[in-house]
PDB file of C-alpha atoms in Angstrom:
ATOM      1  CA  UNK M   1     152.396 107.427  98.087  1.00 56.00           C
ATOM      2  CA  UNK M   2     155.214 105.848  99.957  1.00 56.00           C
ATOM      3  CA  UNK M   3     157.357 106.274  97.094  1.00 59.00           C
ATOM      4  CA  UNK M   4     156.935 110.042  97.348  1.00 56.00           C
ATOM      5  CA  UNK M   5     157.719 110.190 100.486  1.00 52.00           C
ATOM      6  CA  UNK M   6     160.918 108.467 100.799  1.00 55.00           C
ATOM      7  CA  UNK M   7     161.392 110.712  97.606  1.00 56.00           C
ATOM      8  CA  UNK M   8     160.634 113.512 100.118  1.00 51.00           C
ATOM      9  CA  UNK M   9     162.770 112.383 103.022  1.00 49.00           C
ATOM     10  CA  UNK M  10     165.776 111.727  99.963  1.00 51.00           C
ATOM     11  CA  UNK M  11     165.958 115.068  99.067  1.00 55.00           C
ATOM     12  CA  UNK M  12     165.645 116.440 102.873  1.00 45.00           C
ATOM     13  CA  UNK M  13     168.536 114.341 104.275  1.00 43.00           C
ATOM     14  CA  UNK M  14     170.406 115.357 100.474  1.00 48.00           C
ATOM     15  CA  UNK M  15     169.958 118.906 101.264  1.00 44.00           C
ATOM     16  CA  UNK M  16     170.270 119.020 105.311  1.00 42.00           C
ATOM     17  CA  UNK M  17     174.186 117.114 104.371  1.00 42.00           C
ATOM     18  CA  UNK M  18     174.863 119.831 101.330  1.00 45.00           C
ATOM     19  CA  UNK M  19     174.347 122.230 104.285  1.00 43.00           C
ATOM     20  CA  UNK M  20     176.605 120.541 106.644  1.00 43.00           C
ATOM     21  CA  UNK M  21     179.225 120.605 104.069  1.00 43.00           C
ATOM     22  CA  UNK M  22     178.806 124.157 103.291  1.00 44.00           C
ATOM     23  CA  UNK M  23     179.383 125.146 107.003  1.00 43.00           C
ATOM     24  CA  UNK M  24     182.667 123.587 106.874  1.00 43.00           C
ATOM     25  CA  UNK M  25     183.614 124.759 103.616  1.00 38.00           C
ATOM     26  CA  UNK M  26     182.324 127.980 103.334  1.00 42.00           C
ATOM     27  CA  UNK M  27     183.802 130.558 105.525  1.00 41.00           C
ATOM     28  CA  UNK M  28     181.314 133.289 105.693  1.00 40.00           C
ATOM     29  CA  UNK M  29     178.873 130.691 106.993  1.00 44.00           C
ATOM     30  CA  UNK M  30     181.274 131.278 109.910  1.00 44.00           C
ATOM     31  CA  UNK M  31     181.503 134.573 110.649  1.00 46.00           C
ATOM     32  CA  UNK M  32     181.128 135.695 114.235  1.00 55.00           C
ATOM     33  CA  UNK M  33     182.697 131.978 115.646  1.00 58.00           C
ATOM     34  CA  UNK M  34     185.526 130.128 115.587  1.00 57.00           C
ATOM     35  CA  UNK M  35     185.829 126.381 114.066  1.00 61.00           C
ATOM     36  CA  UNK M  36     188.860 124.245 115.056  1.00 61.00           C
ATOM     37  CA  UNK M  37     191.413 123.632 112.340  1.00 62.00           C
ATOM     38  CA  UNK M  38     189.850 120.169 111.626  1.00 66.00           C
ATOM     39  CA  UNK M  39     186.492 121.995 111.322  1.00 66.00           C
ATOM     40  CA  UNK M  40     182.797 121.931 112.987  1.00 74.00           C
ATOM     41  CA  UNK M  41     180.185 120.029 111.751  1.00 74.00           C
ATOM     42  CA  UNK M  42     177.316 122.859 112.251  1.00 74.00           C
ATOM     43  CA  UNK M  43     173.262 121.881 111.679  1.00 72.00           C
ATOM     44  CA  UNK M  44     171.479 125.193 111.949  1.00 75.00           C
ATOM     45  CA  UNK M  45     173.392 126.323 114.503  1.00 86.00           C
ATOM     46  CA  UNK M  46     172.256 130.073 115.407  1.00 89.00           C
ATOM     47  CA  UNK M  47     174.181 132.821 117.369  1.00 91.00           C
ATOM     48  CA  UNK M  48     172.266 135.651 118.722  1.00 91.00           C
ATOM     49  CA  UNK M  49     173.620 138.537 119.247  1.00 90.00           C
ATOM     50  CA  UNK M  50     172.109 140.423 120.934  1.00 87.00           C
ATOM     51  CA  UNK M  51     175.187 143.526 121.976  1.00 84.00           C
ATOM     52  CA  UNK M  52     178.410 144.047 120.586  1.00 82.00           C
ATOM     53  CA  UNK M  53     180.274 141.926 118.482  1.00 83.00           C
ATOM     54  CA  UNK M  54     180.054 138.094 117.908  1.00 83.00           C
ATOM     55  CA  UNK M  55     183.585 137.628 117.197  1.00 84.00           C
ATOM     56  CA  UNK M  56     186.244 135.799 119.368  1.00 86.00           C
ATOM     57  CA  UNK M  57     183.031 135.073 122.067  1.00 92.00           C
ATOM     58  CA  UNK M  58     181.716 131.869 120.737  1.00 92.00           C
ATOM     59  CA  UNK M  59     184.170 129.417 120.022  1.00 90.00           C
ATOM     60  CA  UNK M  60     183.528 124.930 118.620  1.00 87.00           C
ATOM     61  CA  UNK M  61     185.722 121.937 119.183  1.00 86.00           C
ATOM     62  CA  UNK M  62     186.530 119.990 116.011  1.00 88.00           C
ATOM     63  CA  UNK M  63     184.412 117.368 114.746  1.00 89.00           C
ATOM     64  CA  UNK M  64     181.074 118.879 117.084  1.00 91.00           C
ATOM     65  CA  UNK M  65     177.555 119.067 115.635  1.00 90.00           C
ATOM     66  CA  UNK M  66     175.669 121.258 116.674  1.00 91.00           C
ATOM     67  CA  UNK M  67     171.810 122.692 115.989  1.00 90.00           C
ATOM     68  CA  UNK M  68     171.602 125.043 119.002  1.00 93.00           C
ATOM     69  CA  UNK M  69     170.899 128.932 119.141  1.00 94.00           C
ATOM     70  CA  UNK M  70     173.381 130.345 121.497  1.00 95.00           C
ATOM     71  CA  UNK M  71     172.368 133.644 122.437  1.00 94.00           C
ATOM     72  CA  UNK M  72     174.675 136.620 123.710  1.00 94.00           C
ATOM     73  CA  UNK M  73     173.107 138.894 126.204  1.00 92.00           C
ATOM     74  CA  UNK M  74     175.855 141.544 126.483  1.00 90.00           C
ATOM     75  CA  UNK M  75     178.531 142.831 124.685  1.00 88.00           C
ATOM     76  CA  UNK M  76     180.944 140.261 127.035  1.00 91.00           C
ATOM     77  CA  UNK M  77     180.541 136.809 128.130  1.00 93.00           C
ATOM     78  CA  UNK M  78     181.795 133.547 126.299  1.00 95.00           C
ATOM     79  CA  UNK M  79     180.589 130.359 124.908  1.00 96.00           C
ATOM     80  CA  UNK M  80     183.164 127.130 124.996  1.00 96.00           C
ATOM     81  CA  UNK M  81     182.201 124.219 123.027  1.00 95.00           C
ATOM     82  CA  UNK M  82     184.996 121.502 123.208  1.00 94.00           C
ATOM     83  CA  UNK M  83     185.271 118.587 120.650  1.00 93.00           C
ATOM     84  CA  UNK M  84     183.339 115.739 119.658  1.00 94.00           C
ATOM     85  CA  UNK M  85     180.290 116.996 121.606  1.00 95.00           C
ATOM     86  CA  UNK M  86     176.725 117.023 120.282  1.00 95.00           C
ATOM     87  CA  UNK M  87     174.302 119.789 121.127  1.00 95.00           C
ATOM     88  CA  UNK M  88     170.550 119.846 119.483  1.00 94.00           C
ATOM     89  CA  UNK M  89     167.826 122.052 118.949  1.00 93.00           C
ATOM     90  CA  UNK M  90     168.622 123.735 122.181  1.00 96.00           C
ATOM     91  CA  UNK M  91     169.244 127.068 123.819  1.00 97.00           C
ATOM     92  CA  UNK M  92     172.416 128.579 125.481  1.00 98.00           C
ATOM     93  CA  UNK M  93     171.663 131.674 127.181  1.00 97.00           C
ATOM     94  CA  UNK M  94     174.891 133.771 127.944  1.00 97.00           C
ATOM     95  CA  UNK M  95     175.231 136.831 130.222  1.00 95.00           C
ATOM     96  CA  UNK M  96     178.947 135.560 131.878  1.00 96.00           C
ATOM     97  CA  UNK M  97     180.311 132.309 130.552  1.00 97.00           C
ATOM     98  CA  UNK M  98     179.741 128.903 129.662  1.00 98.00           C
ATOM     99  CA  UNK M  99     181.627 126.306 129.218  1.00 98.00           C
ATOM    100  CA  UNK M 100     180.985 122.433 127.415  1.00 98.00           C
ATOM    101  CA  UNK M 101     183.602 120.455 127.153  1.00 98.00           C
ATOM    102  CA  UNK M 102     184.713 117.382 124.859  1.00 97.00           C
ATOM    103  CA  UNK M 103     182.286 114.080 123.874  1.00 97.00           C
ATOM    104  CA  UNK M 104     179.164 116.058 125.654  1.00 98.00           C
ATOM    105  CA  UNK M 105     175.667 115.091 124.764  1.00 98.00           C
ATOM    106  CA  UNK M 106     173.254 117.448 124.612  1.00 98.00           C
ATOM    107  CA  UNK M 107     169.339 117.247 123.814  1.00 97.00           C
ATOM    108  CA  UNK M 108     166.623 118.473 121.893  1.00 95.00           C
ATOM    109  CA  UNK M 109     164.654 121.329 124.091  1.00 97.00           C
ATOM    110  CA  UNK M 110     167.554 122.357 126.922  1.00 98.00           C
ATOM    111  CA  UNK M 111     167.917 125.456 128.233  1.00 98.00           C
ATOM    112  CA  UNK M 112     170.965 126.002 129.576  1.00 98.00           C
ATOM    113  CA  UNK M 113     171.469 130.010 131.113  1.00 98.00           C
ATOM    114  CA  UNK M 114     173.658 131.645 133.657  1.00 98.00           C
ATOM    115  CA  UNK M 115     171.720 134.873 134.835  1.00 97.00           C
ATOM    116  CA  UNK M 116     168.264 135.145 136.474  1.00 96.00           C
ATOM    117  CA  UNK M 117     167.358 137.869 133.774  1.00 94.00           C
ATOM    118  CA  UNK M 118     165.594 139.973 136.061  1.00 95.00           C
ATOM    119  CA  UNK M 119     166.364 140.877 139.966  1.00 94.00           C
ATOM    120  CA  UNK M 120     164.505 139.214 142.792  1.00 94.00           C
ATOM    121  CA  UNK M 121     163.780 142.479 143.996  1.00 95.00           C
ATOM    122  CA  UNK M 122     160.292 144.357 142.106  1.00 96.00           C
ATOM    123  CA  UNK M 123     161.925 147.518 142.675  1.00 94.00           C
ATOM    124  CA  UNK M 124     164.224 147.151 140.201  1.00 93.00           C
ATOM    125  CA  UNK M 125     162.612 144.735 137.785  1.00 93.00           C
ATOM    126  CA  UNK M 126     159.458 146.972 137.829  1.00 93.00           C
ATOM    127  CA  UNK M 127     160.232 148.926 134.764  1.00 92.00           C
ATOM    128  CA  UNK M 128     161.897 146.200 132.626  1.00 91.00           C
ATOM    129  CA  UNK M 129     159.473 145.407 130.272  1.00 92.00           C
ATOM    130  CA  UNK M 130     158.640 148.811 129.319  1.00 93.00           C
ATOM    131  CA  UNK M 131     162.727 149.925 128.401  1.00 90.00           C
ATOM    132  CA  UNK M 132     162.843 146.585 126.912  1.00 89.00           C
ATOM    133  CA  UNK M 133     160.212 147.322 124.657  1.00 92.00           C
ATOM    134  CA  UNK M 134     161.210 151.163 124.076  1.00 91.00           C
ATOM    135  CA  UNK M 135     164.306 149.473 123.199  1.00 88.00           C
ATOM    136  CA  UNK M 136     163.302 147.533 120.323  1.00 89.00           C
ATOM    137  CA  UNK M 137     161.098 150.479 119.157  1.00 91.00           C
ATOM    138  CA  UNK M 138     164.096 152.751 118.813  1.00 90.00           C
ATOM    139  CA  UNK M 139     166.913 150.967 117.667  1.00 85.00           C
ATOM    140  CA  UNK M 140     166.056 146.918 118.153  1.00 85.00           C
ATOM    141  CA  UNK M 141     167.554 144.221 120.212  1.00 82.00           C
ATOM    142  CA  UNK M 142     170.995 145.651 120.438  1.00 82.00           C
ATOM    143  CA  UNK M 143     169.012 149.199 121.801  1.00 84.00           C
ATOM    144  CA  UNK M 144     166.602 146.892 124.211  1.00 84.00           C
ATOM    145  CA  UNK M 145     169.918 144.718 125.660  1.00 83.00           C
ATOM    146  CA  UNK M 146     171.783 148.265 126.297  1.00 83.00           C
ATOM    147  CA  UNK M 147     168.391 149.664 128.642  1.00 85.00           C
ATOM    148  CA  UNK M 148     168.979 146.534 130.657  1.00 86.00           C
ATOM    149  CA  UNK M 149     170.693 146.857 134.345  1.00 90.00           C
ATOM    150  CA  UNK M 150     172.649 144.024 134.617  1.00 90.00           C
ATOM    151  CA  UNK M 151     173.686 145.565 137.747  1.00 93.00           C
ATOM    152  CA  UNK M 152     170.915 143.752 139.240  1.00 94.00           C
ATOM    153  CA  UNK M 153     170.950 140.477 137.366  1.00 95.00           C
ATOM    154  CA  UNK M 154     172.711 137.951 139.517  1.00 96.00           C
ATOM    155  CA  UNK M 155     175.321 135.623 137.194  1.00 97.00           C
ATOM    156  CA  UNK M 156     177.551 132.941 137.722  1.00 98.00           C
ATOM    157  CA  UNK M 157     179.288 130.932 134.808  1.00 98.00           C
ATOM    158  CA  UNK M 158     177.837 127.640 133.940  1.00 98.00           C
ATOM    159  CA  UNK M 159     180.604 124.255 133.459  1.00 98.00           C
ATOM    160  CA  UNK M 160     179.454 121.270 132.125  1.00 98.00           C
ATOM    161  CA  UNK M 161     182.456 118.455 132.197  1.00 98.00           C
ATOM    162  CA  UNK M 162     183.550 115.858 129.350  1.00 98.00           C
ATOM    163  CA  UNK M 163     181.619 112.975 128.944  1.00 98.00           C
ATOM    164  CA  UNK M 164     178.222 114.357 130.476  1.00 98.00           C
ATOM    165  CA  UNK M 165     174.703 113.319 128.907  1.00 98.00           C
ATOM    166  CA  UNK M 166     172.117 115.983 129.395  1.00 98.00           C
ATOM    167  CA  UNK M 167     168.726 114.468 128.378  1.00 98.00           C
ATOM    168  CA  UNK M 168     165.736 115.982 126.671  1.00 98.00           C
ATOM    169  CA  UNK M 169     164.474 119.351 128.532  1.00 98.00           C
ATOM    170  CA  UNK M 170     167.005 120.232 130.652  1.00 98.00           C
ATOM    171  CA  UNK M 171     167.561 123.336 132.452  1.00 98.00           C
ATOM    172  CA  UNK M 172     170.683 124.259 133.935  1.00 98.00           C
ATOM    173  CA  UNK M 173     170.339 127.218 136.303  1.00 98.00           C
ATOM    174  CA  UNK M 174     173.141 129.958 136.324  1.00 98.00           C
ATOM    175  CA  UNK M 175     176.611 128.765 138.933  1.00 98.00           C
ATOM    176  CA  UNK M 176     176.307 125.217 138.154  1.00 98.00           C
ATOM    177  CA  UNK M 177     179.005 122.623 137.695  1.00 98.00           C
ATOM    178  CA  UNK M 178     177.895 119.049 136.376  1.00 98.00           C
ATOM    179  CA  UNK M 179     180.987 116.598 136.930  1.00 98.00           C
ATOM    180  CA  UNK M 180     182.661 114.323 134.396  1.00 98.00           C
ATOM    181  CA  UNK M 181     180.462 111.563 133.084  1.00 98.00           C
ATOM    182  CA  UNK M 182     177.291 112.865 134.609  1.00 98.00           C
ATOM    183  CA  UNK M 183     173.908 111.990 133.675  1.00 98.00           C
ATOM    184  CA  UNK M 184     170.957 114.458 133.687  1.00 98.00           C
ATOM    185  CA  UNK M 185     167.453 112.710 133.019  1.00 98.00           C
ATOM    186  CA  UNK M 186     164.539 114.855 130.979  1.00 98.00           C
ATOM    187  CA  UNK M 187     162.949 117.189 132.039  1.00 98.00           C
ATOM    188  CA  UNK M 188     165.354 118.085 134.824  1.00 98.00           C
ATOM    189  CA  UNK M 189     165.474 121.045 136.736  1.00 98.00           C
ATOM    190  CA  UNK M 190     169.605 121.442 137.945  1.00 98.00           C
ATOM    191  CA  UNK M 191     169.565 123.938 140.343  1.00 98.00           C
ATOM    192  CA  UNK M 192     172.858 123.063 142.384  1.00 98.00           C
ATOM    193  CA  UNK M 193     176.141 120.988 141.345  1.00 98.00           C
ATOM    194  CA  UNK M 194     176.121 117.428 139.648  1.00 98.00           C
ATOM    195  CA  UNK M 195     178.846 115.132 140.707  1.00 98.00           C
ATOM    196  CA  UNK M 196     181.170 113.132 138.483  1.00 98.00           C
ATOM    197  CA  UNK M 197     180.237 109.771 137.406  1.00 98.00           C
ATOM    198  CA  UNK M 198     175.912 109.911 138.765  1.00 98.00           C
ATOM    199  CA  UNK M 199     172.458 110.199 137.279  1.00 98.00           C
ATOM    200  CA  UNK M 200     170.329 112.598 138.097  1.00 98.00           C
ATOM    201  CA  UNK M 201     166.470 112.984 137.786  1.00 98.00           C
ATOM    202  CA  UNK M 202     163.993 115.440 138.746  1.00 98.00           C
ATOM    203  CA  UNK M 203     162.928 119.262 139.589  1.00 97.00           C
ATOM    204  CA  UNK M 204     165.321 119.755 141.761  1.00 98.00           C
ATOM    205  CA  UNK M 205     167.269 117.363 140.001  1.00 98.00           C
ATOM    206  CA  UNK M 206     168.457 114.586 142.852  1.00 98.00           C
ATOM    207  CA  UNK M 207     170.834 111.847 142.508  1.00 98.00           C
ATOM    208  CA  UNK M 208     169.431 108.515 141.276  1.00 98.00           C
ATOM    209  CA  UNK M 209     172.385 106.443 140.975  1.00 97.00           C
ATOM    210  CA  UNK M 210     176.642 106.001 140.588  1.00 97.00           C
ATOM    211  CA  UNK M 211     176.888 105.657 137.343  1.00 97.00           C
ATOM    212  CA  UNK M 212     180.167 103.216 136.407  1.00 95.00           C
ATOM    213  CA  UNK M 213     183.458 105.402 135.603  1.00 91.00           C
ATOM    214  CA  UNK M 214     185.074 105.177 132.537  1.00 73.00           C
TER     215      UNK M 214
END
């Protein structure tokens, strides 16, 4: 039995580094991104988009790996992933921009988004879910994203600086700037600017500690 399974896991970690390969090789496993000239290591990475064009909007850093699903809310707004960063099975949710910049780490289960997706105000979220859904009826998500008022949405770009460790189930609220060599505990909620060089822990996310500077 054991010897099946490590037959099992063989043939996983065989196929999971044929795939890695491919994404660097093959360039129409890269269509609608950039990768550097040095090239992007890319683990199921997924780009949603949901209106317009992918193209030119979602650019990697060389020698990144990355297993995210980035997901385009509009036909604008931008994705920056600098080098040597690391982002898992995560989610970045773009209306405006976001930025991540070089030898990042970035968890399994993160949410990282720079809208509220619906107003504060009922009055103008009232009928969301019904043109949403009318939306997808007539003509899918690229219909559903066009019904949306953005108008109404408030958005502020998201920067998260070199160095930073963002820990398992993160969320990083819209406007937020986390400082070089920050560190964001799980299960954070960051709802207001990290500085440079401190851990942070909790929902609001607080600071713990200095952390030593590089």
């Amino acid at each position: 039995m054991q010897n099946i399974a490590r037959n099992i896991s063989a043939r996983l970690v065989g196929f999971l580094y044929r795939q890695v390969r491919k994404a660097q090789a093959d360039a129409a496993s890269t269509v609608g991104y950039s990768v550097s000239a040095n090239g992007a290591l890319l683990a199921g990475c997924v780009i949603d988009c949901r209106s317009g064009a992918a193209d030119g909007r979602v650019f990697f850093g060389r020698d990144s790996v990355l297993s995210c699903r980035i997901v385009l809310e509009r036909d604008i707004g931008t994705v920056h992933i600098g080098n040597d960063s690391y982002v898992g099975g995560s989610q970045i949710i773009c209306a405006d921009h976001i930025e991540i910049g070089n030898n990042v780490l970035i968890s399994w289960g993160c949410t990282i988004v720079d809208h509220d997706s619906h107003s504060v105000d009922w009055r103008n979220r009232a009928e969301d879910v019904r043109k949403w859904r009318e939306g997808l009826l007539s003509g899918g998500l690229e219909k559903a994203s066009e019904s949306k008022d953005w108008a109404v949405v408030e958005k502020a770009p998201i920067k998260i600086g070199d160095k930073t460790w963002l820990g398992m189930n993160v969320t990083v609220l819209k406007g937020i700037t986390i400082g070089e060599g920050a560190v964001v505990a799980a299960g954070s909620v960051v709802t207001k600017d990290v500085d440079p060089w401190t851990l942070v822990a909790g929902n609001p996310a607080r600071v713990i500690k200095e952390l030593p500077k590089s």
